[in-house]
Amino acid sequence: MVDQGELRQKAKEVISREDVRRLIGWKRGTYGFEAAPAVIKDPSEADELVFDPTCVQNPASFVTLEEKPPLPRGVEPDLRKVGVFAKGCDSRALIQQMVEQAYERDHIVVIGIPCRGVIDHRKAEKLFGDVTPDLVEISGDKVVIEIGGEKREVAREDVLMAKCLRCRYPNPLISDVLVGGEVEKFADDDFSDVDEFEKKSPAEKWEFWEKEFSKCIRCYSCRNVCPMCYCPECVVTRLKPQWTRRSVDLSENTSYHIERSWHLAGRCIECMECERVCPMDIPIMTLNRKLTRDVKELFSYEPGTDVEASPLLTSYNPQDPEEYIM
Amino acid sequence: MADYVFQKEKIEELLGGMAKNYEVHAPLLNAGIVRFGKVEEGGPALAKLDDYSNSSVPPKELLFPQTETLFRYRLGTGGIEPKVPDAGAKVAVFGIRPCDAQAFAIVDKLFGWDYPDPYFQNRRKSTVLIGLACSSPCSTCFCTSLGGGPTNDEYLDVAMYDLGNEIYLKTVTEKGDELCKSISDLLEEASPSHLEACQNQSKEAASKIRRSIDTNGIPEKLPALYDNPFWEQFSDRCLGCGICTYLCPTCHCFDIQDEVEVFDGRRARMWDTCMFEEYTRHASGHNPRPTRKERTRNRVSHKYSYFPTNFGVIACVGCGRCIKYCPVNIDIIDILEKSIAVEVKEAG
């Protein structure tokens, strides 16, 4: 368990720096199994910050989400740094954003926070109902959840997100400040979920996606929450010219989801935020996981692991497989 | 008005009976989520009545579909072919929650305002609402703060109570009476003990509502916060997605687009949301709501200030969907509570 006092102290030090203008972390939510992202601008707000397994959101998303509206004449933009908390997976998002030159390394101050897993609210609600826990912590190989004064221990796979069960990067890959000690890697990723899905015939796969995509309401929460979806104007919502219609039907929905997953090939760092936020429970990561494995197997490329790397699609290796070229 | 009971296990039979005279819509299990849709053979299975508190998508989509053809047109001789729904059709919506029915009464005002919208209004006229009282509200429900309640039957045509093995039915309007008469061979007479069980359920359900907001003074307060940095504490973490508005039973904004093929096309309207950047973007490129701060302010102010100013009623029924589905915990009750607490300096 991360010491909240240490976390707040280090956050306070970062936000007190003259060259830092905001800090992104987590605070208690108003209900349920998830914390709320917190954007603080003043040291006095640091006492709101928390870290525990309910801190699911990826703070990296809020670095690129910040809008830069036109400023009145004579007003200079505030170019000071942004402080950002990062779990292992979050740090991969930060790295990938920098690999793509979304911003420079000295734009951010990273407060790394080793993580042993975060709660999947769907799993937790299934087990415990529509309640708000008093305490959630990971103890050994169990997750301890206290509700209404009663402590319950459950297995990690019963309440943690799928990404955590195969997490190879529980420790932040970059950090300027570290909170707590490093933790041990939890598991390896054998892509058994992709193997399992690939057992389906093309017809079964199409039937599956037809059902899932027809549920989509195109709220674009999956796109907006994605730390890698930071284009100033998304091709899908572009009006002039309009590539994807605004009408919501199977055809346009399918086009949207395939477009998005292709644009994430070699870029998705598997934080699973897209799937977490989907109000229609569409298993979006099933698409991304397949691309992640292909990218890894074909090009030995793993996005968001090396700040010095080039983006996959801008790098060329004479050894790259090219069976698909006639 | 009359009351009846029927055995819960006979729901499908009952809906079958209804389908003889009505097009029946009910909560369906659709790849893991509960959503209202037309009951059809071979279609998605009916959701069990205790499978859902609130459907993921509100049943507003039955009267105001996310994408709707207004008319079709053809090059040359075809002219235009309007697609206005028939006001004389008979549609039954089974299992709608009291809050979602209350939302229709709010949206009625908008769609019947300066331009009576025949698409919405005709569907509304042809629809009979068979409501289902809530016995286990969500932790995010706050209907009792907005003139509703888990067993409120004011906006329903027929009210149903789930009493375990039996369902108690009470007709509220003539439309509802007519529907019950059409299936009377499938219904049994209710006894005073049923009525008593319902009354107990009403009390118990209302006591289970955990959240509330005192709306007094809010419509007057929000405009005073127009330029206040107050909104940033929420908009700083807003993703700018459409969840809160698309899943809101009273949000009613739409965009109109022409979809042109080679020789024909359609004019269609589809849900739009003030949370999207392009919603207020002018042709010049200027955007009067340039950031999520202005967009967050607009969503809350429209519901709790502009709409009540224009129509005399708050455009929120407390269904809690915007709270429940928001991925970043932007909680409208939290916003409203904090808005009341903000001190605003008098101008000058």
XYZ file of C-alpha atoms in Angstrom:
674
model
C 0.000 0.000 0.000
C 1.319 3.403 -0.999
C 1.835 5.806 1.877
C -0.648 8.605 1.215
C 1.414 11.014 3.322
C 4.502 10.456 1.175
C 2.400 10.776 -1.982
C 0.923 14.098 -0.903
C 4.267 15.421 0.279
C 5.921 14.645 -3.054
C 2.950 16.052 -4.962
C 3.168 19.215 -2.882
C 6.854 19.580 -3.684
C 6.198 19.220 -7.401
C 3.227 21.591 -7.589
C 5.112 24.132 -5.446
C 7.862 24.342 -8.058
C 7.827 27.611 -9.947
C 8.215 25.875 -13.267
C 5.153 23.602 -12.752
C 1.672 24.951 -13.432
C -0.584 21.940 -12.902
C -0.427 18.395 -11.600
C -2.562 15.458 -12.680
C -3.302 12.651 -10.245
C -6.303 11.079 -8.559
C -8.679 11.978 -5.762
C -11.609 10.152 -4.144
C -14.629 9.782 -6.397
C -18.120 10.637 -5.197
C -19.266 6.986 -5.238
C -18.401 3.510 -6.486
C -15.225 1.604 -7.228
C -13.365 4.274 -9.168
C -11.403 7.320 -8.047
C -11.679 10.579 -9.982
C -8.854 12.146 -11.950
C -7.609 15.260 -10.171
C -6.031 18.278 -11.796
C -4.528 20.496 -9.120
C -2.982 23.920 -9.508
C -2.165 24.857 -5.937
C -0.148 23.110 -3.191
C -3.177 23.345 -0.861
C -5.042 20.937 -3.114
C -2.388 18.213 -2.784
C -4.070 16.879 0.358
C -6.970 15.664 -1.801
C -4.720 13.302 -3.736
C -4.823 9.542 -3.218
C -3.461 6.385 -4.713
C -4.952 2.932 -4.335
C -6.357 0.255 -6.677
C -9.374 2.475 -7.476
C -7.075 4.899 -9.350
C -7.839 3.412 -12.735
C -7.728 6.437 -15.010
C -4.641 7.100 -17.100
C -3.369 10.612 -16.223
C -1.390 10.724 -19.478
C -4.683 11.304 -21.304
C -5.122 14.626 -19.530
C -1.729 15.909 -20.653
C -2.832 15.853 -24.290
C -6.503 16.621 -23.556
C -5.693 20.074 -22.262
C -7.080 22.650 -24.658
C -5.202 25.693 -25.851
C -7.855 28.264 -26.745
C -6.767 31.407 -28.578
C -5.449 33.961 -26.099
C -6.394 37.629 -26.019
C -3.869 39.927 -27.696
C -0.916 40.638 -25.452
C -1.401 37.564 -23.219
C 1.530 35.164 -23.281
C 0.803 31.416 -23.080
C 1.821 29.703 -19.842
C 4.472 27.258 -21.027
C 5.443 25.917 -17.629
C 5.569 22.177 -17.019
C 2.789 19.741 -16.219
C 3.264 17.327 -13.334
C 1.764 13.927 -13.906
C 1.368 10.814 -11.797
C 2.083 7.600 -13.667
C 1.583 3.926 -12.948
C 3.554 1.535 -15.147
C 0.965 1.504 -17.921
C 0.445 5.259 -17.685
C 4.175 5.815 -18.100
C 4.086 3.861 -21.360
C 1.475 6.326 -22.619
C 3.687 9.265 -21.689
C 6.651 7.654 -23.443
C 4.675 6.960 -26.588
C 3.335 10.527 -26.648
C 6.935 11.756 -26.522
C 8.092 9.248 -29.132
C 5.477 10.829 -31.373
C 6.678 14.288 -30.395
C 3.381 15.338 -28.883
C 5.620 17.286 -26.492
C 9.221 17.294 -25.251
C 10.512 15.411 -22.222
C 11.011 18.641 -20.271
C 7.313 19.528 -20.694
C 6.398 17.036 -17.959
C 7.475 16.130 -14.441
C 6.628 12.491 -13.863
C 5.752 11.247 -10.388
C 6.089 7.509 -10.825
C 3.979 5.227 -8.710
C 4.595 1.464 -8.698
C 1.260 -0.320 -8.990
C 0.060 -3.823 -8.227
C -3.172 -3.594 -10.139
C -6.365 -1.572 -10.428
C -10.018 -2.453 -10.035
C -12.264 -3.423 -12.921
C -15.514 -1.769 -11.828
C -17.619 -4.190 -13.859
C -16.130 -7.196 -12.078
C -16.359 -5.491 -8.682
C -20.004 -4.497 -9.159
C -20.869 -8.023 -10.193
C -19.340 -9.364 -6.987
C -20.320 -6.686 -4.495
C -23.203 -4.835 -6.095
C -23.765 -1.129 -6.630
C -21.862 0.022 -3.515
C -19.011 2.275 -2.482
C -16.110 0.549 -0.725
C -14.486 2.151 2.346
C -11.107 0.681 1.485
C -9.475 -1.201 -1.365
C -5.948 -2.560 -1.095
C -3.809 -5.328 -2.468
C -2.309 -7.624 0.088
C -0.103 -10.433 -1.193
C -1.983 -12.188 -3.950
C -5.369 -11.044 -2.653
C -7.398 -7.891 -2.989
C -8.919 -6.674 0.254
C -12.155 -4.736 -0.060
C -13.938 -3.244 2.909
C -17.613 -2.415 2.526
C -19.776 -1.168 5.374
C -17.160 -2.129 7.949
C -16.853 -5.669 6.641
C -13.564 -6.798 5.088
C -13.548 -9.270 2.241
C -10.629 -10.902 0.493
C -10.916 -11.873 -3.135
C -8.545 -13.268 -5.743
C -6.878 -10.731 -8.038
C -8.470 -12.153 -11.177
C -11.928 -11.651 -9.680
C -11.687 -7.862 -9.385
C -8.607 -6.536 -11.176
C -8.545 -5.351 -14.766
C -7.394 -7.851 -17.386
C -4.369 -5.687 -18.192
C -3.164 -6.018 -14.599
C -3.316 -9.800 -14.704
C -0.780 -9.802 -17.549
C 1.143 -6.691 -16.481
C 4.869 -6.745 -17.239
C 5.469 -3.126 -16.372
C 4.085 -2.507 -12.863
C 6.877 0.033 -12.275
C 6.920 3.314 -14.174
C 9.381 3.191 -17.074
C 10.185 6.854 -16.595
C 9.928 9.016 -13.524
C 11.464 12.126 -12.050
C 10.130 11.418 -8.577
C 9.152 7.983 -7.281
C 6.494 7.321 -4.636
C 6.896 4.061 -2.729
C 9.200 1.184 -3.574
C 9.307 -0.764 -6.794
C 7.154 -3.883 -6.973
C 7.727 -7.209 -8.649
C 6.433 -8.010 -12.082
C 3.128 -9.817 -11.740
C 2.894 -11.960 -14.861
C 3.882 -12.454 -18.470
C 1.697 -11.800 -21.451
C 1.058 -14.960 -23.470
C -1.689 -13.449 -25.664
C -3.910 -16.422 -24.818
C -6.940 -14.104 -25.124
C -5.998 -13.394 -28.759
C -5.434 -17.127 -29.417
C -8.821 -17.848 -27.965
C -10.572 -15.271 -30.151
C -8.745 -16.436 -33.255
C -10.281 -19.889 -32.882
C -13.508 -18.393 -34.202
C -14.250 -18.773 -37.896
C -14.438 -15.579 -39.992
C -18.230 -15.904 -39.990
C -18.326 -16.210 -36.201
C -16.005 -13.263 -35.809
C -18.170 -11.147 -38.068
C -21.286 -12.167 -36.176
C -19.558 -11.206 -32.948
C -18.483 -7.769 -34.165
C -21.792 -7.119 -35.855
C -23.511 -7.497 -32.484
C -20.932 -5.414 -30.664
C -20.628 -2.599 -33.189
C -24.376 -2.280 -33.598
C -24.548 -1.334 -29.895
C -22.154 1.596 -30.331
C -23.714 5.030 -29.774
C -20.620 6.873 -31.045
C -20.200 8.942 -27.912
C -16.478 8.813 -28.724
C -15.561 8.250 -25.087
C -13.124 5.509 -26.207
C -11.387 7.955 -28.510
C -11.396 10.893 -26.136
C -10.050 8.948 -23.171
C -7.300 7.354 -25.251
C -3.889 8.850 -24.458
C -2.855 8.122 -28.046
C -5.905 9.794 -29.645
C -4.817 13.400 -29.465
C -5.184 14.670 -33.030
C -6.482 18.269 -32.989
C -9.193 17.141 -35.381
C -10.153 13.486 -35.647
C -10.669 12.100 -39.139
C -13.892 10.470 -37.948
C -15.592 13.683 -36.872
C -14.138 15.838 -39.616
C -16.883 17.718 -41.438
C -15.006 19.030 -44.491
C -14.568 16.576 -46.095
C -16.682 14.126 -44.169
C -15.123 10.662 -44.256
C -17.456 8.990 -41.799
C -21.130 9.861 -41.614
C -22.651 11.066 -38.416
C -25.508 8.597 -38.719
C -25.214 5.773 -36.259
C -25.628 2.395 -37.905
C -23.670 -0.816 -38.267
C -21.800 0.349 -41.348
C -20.575 3.690 -39.985
C -19.921 2.222 -36.529
C -17.808 -0.551 -38.038
C -15.907 1.974 -40.084
C -15.247 4.047 -36.959
C -13.964 1.164 -34.856
C -11.752 -0.307 -37.564
C -10.360 3.097 -38.420
C -9.556 3.773 -34.780
C -7.889 0.457 -34.126
C -5.752 0.754 -37.282
C -4.678 4.200 -36.270
C -3.510 2.657 -33.012
C -1.425 -0.112 -34.570
C 2.048 0.093 -33.075
C 0.831 2.892 -30.785
C -1.625 1.294 -28.341
C 0.041 0.909 -24.956
C -2.830 -1.234 -23.627
C -4.033 0.911 -20.742
C -7.523 -0.421 -21.558
C -9.110 2.958 -20.940
C -11.204 2.647 -24.129
C -12.819 -0.541 -22.955
C -13.219 0.665 -19.390
C -15.146 3.801 -20.342
C -17.443 2.259 -22.957
C -21.015 2.678 -21.705
C -22.151 -0.027 -24.123
C -19.618 -2.616 -22.917
C -17.991 -3.090 -26.327
C -14.813 -5.218 -25.935
C -12.669 -2.714 -27.833
C -9.388 -4.158 -26.565
C -10.077 -7.394 -28.440
C -9.275 -5.475 -31.643
C -6.290 -3.660 -30.172
C -4.826 -6.822 -28.680
C -4.692 -8.536 -32.043
C -2.829 -5.573 -33.544
C -0.503 -5.420 -30.550
C 0.459 -9.032 -31.049
C 0.930 -8.659 -34.800
C 3.140 -5.627 -34.301
C 5.178 -7.481 -31.723
C 5.554 -10.667 -33.725
C 6.111 -9.104 -37.134
C 8.226 -6.120 -36.188
C 9.486 -6.913 -32.659
C 8.073 -3.541 -31.659
C 6.531 -2.653 -28.353
C 5.223 0.925 -28.188
C 5.791 3.117 -25.181
C 8.810 1.340 -23.756
C 11.696 3.493 -24.985
C 11.742 7.293 -25.154
C 14.500 7.150 -27.765
C 12.582 4.845 -30.135
C 11.074 5.920 -33.456
C 7.383 5.383 -34.078
C 6.755 2.021 -35.742
C 5.350 3.468 -38.935
C 8.232 5.857 -39.461
C 10.948 3.281 -38.958
C 12.237 0.882 -41.557
C 14.185 -2.255 -41.087
C 15.412 -4.254 -44.122
C 14.533 -7.393 -42.157
C 10.838 -6.430 -41.883
C 8.624 -9.210 -43.233
C 6.985 -8.390 -46.544
C 5.023 -11.499 -47.497
C 1.993 -9.355 -48.150
C 3.742 -7.406 -50.926
C 3.077 -9.079 -54.251
C -59.378 2.956 -13.424
C -58.793 -0.715 -12.788
C -56.192 -2.968 -11.261
C -55.061 -6.474 -12.157
C -52.399 -9.054 -11.479
C -50.618 -11.602 -13.615
C -48.095 -14.344 -12.946
C -44.530 -13.205 -13.593
C -43.653 -16.400 -15.433
C -46.298 -15.503 -17.999
C -44.664 -12.282 -19.164
C -43.905 -13.589 -22.620
C -47.476 -14.767 -23.020
C -48.686 -11.352 -21.934
C -46.423 -9.552 -24.395
C -47.616 -11.965 -27.084
C -51.200 -10.968 -26.289
C -50.258 -7.304 -26.432
C -48.507 -7.820 -29.768
C -51.856 -8.695 -31.379
C -52.883 -5.050 -31.220
C -49.673 -3.170 -30.459
C -46.092 -2.976 -31.611
C -44.383 -3.980 -28.379
C -41.098 -2.518 -27.130
C -39.439 -3.819 -23.981
C -36.037 -3.968 -22.291
C -33.918 -6.481 -24.189
C -30.618 -8.136 -23.383
C -28.316 -6.983 -26.138
C -24.785 -8.441 -25.972
C -24.507 -7.788 -22.254
C -26.425 -4.542 -21.923
C -30.084 -3.776 -21.323
C -31.658 -1.526 -23.898
C -35.222 -0.991 -25.097
C -36.128 -2.452 -28.452
C -38.903 -4.034 -30.455
C -39.822 -7.504 -29.246
C -39.350 -9.780 -32.226
C -39.054 -13.451 -32.806
C -35.393 -14.321 -33.329
C -34.357 -10.929 -31.906
C -32.536 -10.284 -28.626
C -34.007 -11.959 -25.527
C -36.206 -10.091 -23.080
C -34.336 -8.771 -20.063
C -35.649 -10.128 -16.777
C -37.451 -7.461 -14.790
C -34.807 -7.606 -12.065
C -31.915 -7.504 -14.573
C -31.971 -3.747 -14.761
C -32.616 -0.720 -12.625
C -32.127 1.720 -15.454
C -31.525 0.578 -19.031
C -28.115 1.653 -20.370
C -29.669 3.808 -23.079
C -32.840 5.600 -21.972
C -36.013 4.709 -23.866
C -36.033 8.219 -25.326
C -34.510 6.480 -28.331
C -37.927 4.938 -29.044
C -39.531 8.346 -29.610
C -36.395 10.161 -30.698
C -34.120 7.611 -32.383
C -30.397 8.327 -32.501
C -30.557 8.400 -36.298
C -33.840 9.114 -38.044
C -34.704 9.652 -41.716
C -36.823 12.782 -42.146
C -37.403 12.246 -45.855
C -35.828 10.544 -48.852
C -35.312 12.103 -52.254
C -34.527 10.915 -55.740
C -32.968 12.594 -58.725
C -35.404 13.271 -61.580
C -39.034 12.354 -61.197
C -39.058 10.887 -57.704
C -39.471 14.056 -55.670
C -39.379 13.756 -51.926
C -40.842 11.016 -49.805
C -41.520 12.134 -46.215
C -40.958 9.597 -43.447
C -43.243 11.055 -40.782
C -44.417 8.288 -38.441
C -48.119 7.450 -38.247
C -49.809 9.044 -35.227
C -52.492 6.354 -35.375
C -50.070 3.450 -34.886
C -50.312 1.578 -31.616
C -47.062 1.152 -29.779
C -46.690 -0.241 -26.275
C -43.546 0.395 -24.227
C -43.327 -2.258 -21.549
C -41.190 -1.845 -18.443
C -40.289 1.840 -18.737
C -39.094 3.354 -15.447
C -41.029 6.255 -13.900
C -38.076 8.645 -14.381
C -37.768 7.892 -18.087
C -41.515 8.456 -18.534
C -41.246 11.759 -16.668
C -38.503 12.733 -19.117
C -40.980 12.412 -21.998
C -43.210 14.993 -20.333
C -40.226 17.358 -20.169
C -39.133 16.785 -23.757
C -42.789 17.264 -24.871
C -42.392 20.952 -24.096
C -39.422 21.326 -26.410
C -40.801 19.302 -29.306
C -44.143 21.113 -29.012
C -42.667 24.581 -28.710
C -42.158 27.045 -31.605
C -42.201 24.278 -34.181
C -44.325 21.239 -33.326
C -42.130 18.306 -34.301
C -44.345 15.730 -36.048
C -41.730 12.977 -35.809
C -41.564 13.084 -32.031
C -45.169 14.092 -31.455
C -46.734 11.417 -33.644
C -44.742 8.698 -31.942
C -45.616 10.152 -28.579
C -49.333 10.118 -29.402
C -49.237 6.527 -30.546
C -47.289 5.223 -27.543
C -48.744 3.653 -24.403
C -46.355 3.595 -21.445
C -46.537 0.526 -19.212
C -44.225 1.541 -16.403
C -42.387 -0.597 -13.915
C -41.903 0.732 -10.400
C -38.337 0.521 -9.098
C -37.783 -1.704 -6.099
C -33.989 -1.404 -6.032
C -32.837 2.002 -7.259
C -29.154 2.550 -8.217
C -26.706 4.269 -5.884
C -26.687 7.161 -8.372
C -30.478 7.676 -8.486
C -31.906 10.955 -7.158
C -35.390 11.064 -8.708
C -37.036 12.060 -5.435
C -35.257 15.428 -5.666
C -36.915 16.238 -8.977
C -40.573 15.615 -8.324
C -40.402 11.941 -9.192
C -39.936 8.779 -7.227
C -39.232 5.096 -7.758
C -42.947 4.308 -7.813
C -44.256 7.539 -9.304
C -47.042 6.737 -11.801
C -47.898 10.304 -12.805
C -46.435 10.043 -16.303
C -47.431 6.456 -17.036
C -50.490 4.944 -18.706
C -50.229 1.711 -16.752
C -48.136 1.201 -13.611
C -46.661 -2.196 -12.762
C -45.216 -3.434 -9.496
C -43.044 -6.499 -9.292
C -44.328 -8.413 -6.276
C -42.079 -11.444 -6.618
C -44.119 -14.153 -8.324
C -46.821 -11.774 -9.436
C -46.949 -8.467 -11.216
C -49.545 -5.971 -10.075
C -50.940 -3.690 -12.776
C -52.812 -0.449 -12.261
C -54.242 1.586 -15.104
C -53.594 5.308 -14.844
C -55.031 6.740 -18.068
C -57.691 5.831 -20.597
C -54.994 4.789 -23.028
C -53.756 2.376 -20.394
C -57.272 1.147 -19.710
C -57.780 0.405 -23.360
C -54.557 -1.594 -23.500
C -55.426 -3.643 -20.405
C -58.865 -4.394 -21.763
C -57.278 -5.729 -24.947
C -55.384 -8.318 -22.911
C -57.944 -8.804 -20.136
C -58.173 -12.546 -20.826
C -54.550 -12.840 -19.658
C -55.036 -10.805 -16.480
C -56.537 -11.711 -13.124
C -58.347 -9.485 -10.680
C -56.242 -7.898 -7.973
C -57.070 -8.120 -4.281
C -56.618 -5.513 -1.506
C -53.567 -7.450 -0.296
C -51.833 -6.730 -3.597
C -52.486 -3.041 -3.198
C -51.070 -3.148 0.305
C -47.926 -4.920 -0.928
C -47.449 -2.173 -3.517
C -47.812 0.561 -0.956
C -45.168 -1.098 1.199
C -42.906 -1.415 -1.797
C -43.336 2.287 -2.582
C -42.268 3.306 0.901
C -39.350 0.921 0.937
C -38.117 1.931 -2.522
C -38.212 5.648 -1.719
C -36.172 4.999 1.420
C -33.501 3.314 -0.700
C -32.750 6.486 -2.683
C -29.378 7.513 -1.285
C -28.626 10.734 -3.117
C -30.453 14.019 -3.237
C -30.108 17.650 -4.211
C -32.069 20.647 -3.027
C -32.781 22.443 -6.302
C -34.007 25.634 -4.616
C -32.120 28.637 -5.900
C -30.061 26.711 -8.433
C -31.761 28.067 -11.601
C -31.067 31.616 -10.356
C -27.537 30.875 -9.152
C -26.037 29.244 -12.241
C -26.174 32.307 -14.543
C -24.249 34.236 -11.868
C -21.418 31.709 -12.300
C -21.193 32.231 -16.057
C -17.652 33.634 -16.080
C -16.604 32.085 -12.804
C -13.540 29.790 -12.719
C -15.847 27.459 -10.728
C -16.402 25.242 -13.794
C -12.715 24.415 -14.242
C -12.580 21.969 -11.331
C -14.935 19.758 -13.349
C -14.004 20.597 -16.936
C -10.303 20.016 -16.217
C -11.025 16.317 -16.128
C -13.868 16.235 -18.678
C -13.074 14.064 -21.698
C -15.535 15.915 -23.902
C -17.290 12.688 -24.885
C -21.012 12.282 -25.462
C -21.859 9.840 -22.659
C -23.621 12.224 -20.271
C -25.808 13.768 -22.964
C -26.487 10.758 -25.186
C -27.537 8.713 -22.175
C -29.619 11.532 -20.697
C -33.355 10.931 -21.043
C -34.062 14.653 -21.433
C -31.210 15.710 -23.741
C -32.766 16.327 -27.100
C -30.261 18.087 -29.363
C -29.875 16.867 -32.907
C -27.959 17.629 -36.060
C -29.445 17.422 -39.554
C -27.410 16.032 -42.419
C -28.023 15.166 -46.054
C -26.670 11.780 -47.015
C -26.375 11.692 -50.760
C -25.848 8.609 -52.899
C -25.542 8.776 -56.684
C -29.199 9.087 -57.666
C -30.940 9.415 -54.353
C -30.390 10.404 -50.786
C -31.952 11.175 -47.480
C -32.166 13.989 -45.037
C -31.622 12.542 -41.606
C -31.267 13.840 -38.123
C -29.055 12.355 -35.480
C -28.327 13.026 -31.830
C -25.846 15.793 -31.278
C -24.272 16.943 -28.067
C -23.133 20.248 -26.629
C -20.138 18.391 -25.233
C -18.597 18.068 -28.717
C -16.344 20.807 -30.007
C -18.025 20.948 -33.416
C -21.457 21.507 -31.857
C -20.977 25.275 -31.673
C -18.216 25.666 -34.250
C -19.227 28.364 -36.743
C -18.592 28.121 -40.478
C -15.918 30.790 -40.007
C -14.037 28.478 -37.663
C -14.839 30.645 -34.637
C -16.178 28.737 -31.660
C -18.091 30.646 -28.980
C -17.611 27.687 -26.621
C -13.942 27.088 -27.275
C -13.139 24.729 -24.377
C -14.710 22.055 -22.241
C -15.175 24.662 -19.536
C -17.858 26.453 -21.559
C -19.326 23.148 -22.693
C -19.556 21.741 -19.171
C -21.140 24.992 -18.016
C -23.648 24.814 -20.832
C -24.736 21.249 -20.126
C -25.434 21.908 -16.463
C -26.851 25.398 -16.963
C -29.165 24.265 -19.746
C -30.688 21.572 -17.581
C -30.883 23.500 -14.338
C -31.325 27.101 -15.483
C -32.099 27.836 -19.143
C -34.694 25.089 -19.563
C -36.580 25.962 -16.349
C -36.466 29.638 -17.370
C -38.000 28.819 -20.752
C -40.349 25.984 -19.839
C -40.847 26.128 -16.088
C -39.344 22.730 -15.353
C -35.823 21.451 -14.675
C -34.625 19.263 -17.539
C -33.420 16.458 -15.294
C -35.293 13.550 -13.758
C -32.536 12.223 -11.503
C -32.030 8.923 -13.318
C -28.328 9.147 -12.491
C -27.047 7.865 -15.837
C -24.719 10.832 -16.410
C -23.155 10.130 -13.013
C -23.028 6.378 -13.371
C -21.497 6.263 -16.845
C -19.118 9.223 -16.607
C -15.633 7.686 -16.837
C -14.055 10.536 -14.880
C -16.593 10.938 -12.092
C -18.106 14.255 -13.119
C -21.081 14.094 -10.812
C -23.908 16.531 -11.489
C -25.050 16.455 -7.847
C -21.542 17.400 -6.776
C -21.509 20.273 -9.303
C -24.891 21.586 -8.143
C -24.022 21.352 -4.457
C -20.772 23.191 -5.008
C -22.472 25.796 -7.202
C -24.746 26.773 -4.348
C -21.770 27.103 -2.008
C -19.783 29.451 -4.279
C -19.839 33.067 -3.166
C -20.340 35.460 -6.028
C -19.225 39.030 -5.689
C -21.871 41.582 -6.626
C -21.045 43.460 -9.801
C -19.517 46.870 -9.214
